[in-house]
Short mmCIF file of C-alpha atoms in Angstrom, two decimals:
data_model
loop_
_atom_site.label_atom_id
_atom_site.label_comp_id
_atom_site.label_asym_id
_atom_site.label_seq_id
_atom_site.Cartn_x
_atom_site.Cartn_y
_atom_site.Cartn_z
CA MET V 183 57.24 -30.38 -7.39
CA ASN V 184 53.57 -29.97 -7.90
CA HIS V 185 51.94 -26.89 -7.79
CA LEU V 186 48.72 -28.21 -8.95
CA PRO V 187 46.21 -28.43 -6.28
CA GLU V 188 44.63 -31.85 -4.85
CA PRO V 189 41.90 -33.19 -6.26
CA ALA V 190 38.48 -32.66 -4.76
CA ARG V 191 36.90 -35.47 -3.05
CA VAL V 192 33.50 -36.88 -3.84
CA VAL V 193 31.61 -36.99 -0.21
CA GLN V 194 27.85 -38.47 0.28
CA LEU V 195 26.45 -35.60 3.00
CA PRO V 196 24.18 -36.53 5.59
CA ASP V 197 21.10 -35.97 3.41
CA GLY V 198 21.98 -38.28 0.89
CA THR V 199 23.24 -36.08 -1.54
CA TYR V 200 26.98 -35.87 -3.65
CA ALA V 201 29.37 -32.79 -3.51
CA TYR V 202 32.86 -31.82 -4.09
CA SER V 203 34.75 -32.12 -0.51
CA ASP V 204 36.05 -28.23 -1.55
CA ARG V 205 32.20 -27.40 -2.03
CA LEU V 206 31.57 -28.04 1.22
CA PRO V 207 28.83 -25.96 3.20
CA ALA V 208 30.47 -24.12 5.90
CA PRO V 209 29.33 -25.61 9.28
CA VAL V 210 26.45 -24.24 10.84
CA GLN V 211 27.15 -22.18 14.41
CA ALA V 212 24.71 -21.78 16.89
CA ALA V 213 24.76 -18.07 17.51
CA ALA V 214 23.07 -15.74 20.29
CA PRO V 215 19.74 -15.27 19.59
CA ALA V 216 19.62 -11.60 18.05
CA VAL V 217 17.93 -8.90 19.31
CA VAL V 218 14.95 -7.08 17.18
CA HIS V 219 14.19 -3.31 18.02
CA GLN V 220 11.01 -2.53 16.21
CA HIS V 221 9.92 0.69 15.63
CA ILE V 222 5.95 1.17 14.86
CA HIS V 223 5.15 4.20 12.96
CA GLN V 224 2.00 4.16 12.25
CA ALA V 225 -1.09 4.22 14.67
CA PRO V 226 -3.52 1.82 14.80
CA PRO V 227 -7.18 2.88 12.94
CA ASP V 228 -9.28 4.11 15.38
CA ARG V 229 -12.36 2.55 16.40
CA THR V 230 -13.59 4.53 19.15
CA VAL V 231 -17.16 5.72 17.99
CA GLN V 232 -17.83 1.17 17.16
CA ARG V 233 -16.75 1.51 20.46
CA MET V 234 -18.60 3.87 21.75
CA ALA V 235 -21.68 2.29 19.79
CA LEU V 236 -21.27 -1.09 21.12
CA GLY V 237 -20.83 -0.35 25.09
CA SER V 238 -23.85 1.76 25.16
CA GLY V 239 -26.02 -1.44 24.13
CA VAL V 240 -26.50 -0.19 20.36
CA GLY V 241 -25.83 -3.91 18.56
CA ALA V 242 -23.91 -4.74 16.02
CA GLY V 243 -26.50 -4.50 13.35
CA ALA V 244 -26.61 -1.41 13.68
CA VAL V 245 -22.64 -0.39 13.84
CA ALA V 246 -22.92 -2.44 10.75
CA ALA V 247 -25.75 -0.45 9.31
CA GLY V 248 -23.48 2.68 9.88
CA VAL V 249 -20.36 1.14 8.11
CA TYR V 250 -22.51 0.55 5.21
CA PHE V 251 -24.88 3.68 4.77
CA GLY V 252 -22.14 5.81 5.69
CA PRO V 253 -20.35 6.34 2.45
CA LEU V 254 -23.56 5.74 0.55
CA LEU V 255 -25.34 9.08 2.31
CA VAL V 256 -21.59 11.18 1.42
CA GLY V 257 -22.36 9.36 -2.39
CA VAL V 258 -25.81 10.84 -1.96
CA LEU V 259 -25.14 14.30 -0.96
CA THR V 260 -22.02 14.63 -3.10
CA ALA V 261 -24.54 14.10 -5.81
CA ILE V 262 -27.18 16.46 -4.91
CA ALA V 263 -24.40 19.41 -4.37
CA ALA V 264 -23.05 18.12 -8.12
CA ASN V 265 -26.83 18.65 -9.31
CA LEU V 266 -27.13 22.05 -7.58
CA ALA V 267 -23.84 23.17 -8.57
CA LEU V 268 -25.02 22.81 -12.35
CA LEU V 269 -28.27 24.50 -11.99
CA ALA V 270 -26.73 27.46 -10.77
CA PHE V 271 -24.24 27.82 -13.43
CA LEU V 272 -27.02 27.20 -16.29
CA ALA V 273 -28.88 30.10 -14.17
CA VAL V 274 -25.96 32.17 -14.01
CA VAL V 275 -25.25 31.85 -17.62
CA LEU V 276 -28.65 31.95 -19.29
CA THR V 277 -29.13 35.61 -17.19
CA TRP V 278 -26.52 36.89 -18.83
CA GLY V 279 -26.85 35.33 -22.25
CA MET V 280 -30.17 37.00 -22.03
CA VAL V 281 -29.47 40.60 -20.82
CA THR V 282 -26.78 40.82 -23.53
CA VAL V 283 -29.23 39.82 -26.12
CA VAL V 284 -31.66 42.59 -24.49
CA ARG V 285 -28.88 45.17 -24.22
CA SER V 286 -28.01 44.07 -28.13
CA VAL V 287 -31.20 44.53 -29.46
CA GLY V 288 -31.52 47.55 -28.60
CA GLY V 289 -34.32 50.73 -29.27
CA THR V 290 -35.17 52.26 -25.78
CA ASP V 291 -37.31 49.33 -24.85
CA GLY V 292 -34.17 46.97 -24.42
CA LYS V 293 -31.94 49.87 -23.09
CA ALA V 294 -35.20 50.00 -20.32
CA ALA V 295 -35.53 46.71 -19.25
CA ALA V 296 -31.38 46.19 -18.51
CA ARG V 297 -31.63 49.35 -16.47
CA SER V 298 -34.16 47.83 -14.76
CA VAL V 299 -32.54 44.54 -14.50
CA CYS V 300 -29.39 46.69 -13.44
CA ARG V 301 -31.19 48.58 -10.66
CA ALA V 302 -32.60 45.24 -9.49
CA ARG V 303 -29.25 43.62 -8.80
CA GLY V 304 -27.99 47.06 -7.20
CA ARG V 305 -26.03 48.64 -9.46
CA ARG V 306 -26.56 52.02 -10.98
CA ARG V 307 -26.28 52.26 -15.35
#
């Protein structure tokens, strides 16, 4: 009795390549088309402003200018706001420093000046 498997034969495939008969690919079966369920989780971008602008007779150049100059305007306004915030911070720090120096110098003139500054702010001392 022979317990060894039957030796594999070399066969030529339709595409011209050779393969062992025990390693042949499985035959392709025609399957029914699969049903695809598509779930959309993101809304398309909103182009209402562009549609209204183009629909009201404004040309594509005006829409392109809005797309181009819109971010530039936001950048310029942000830079202006940052500069104003820095200037306000410097004004507060310099005023605080001046009041502190005047108080520390002492004397009746210094205390009177500090008192007048406090009164101007609405505080009593």
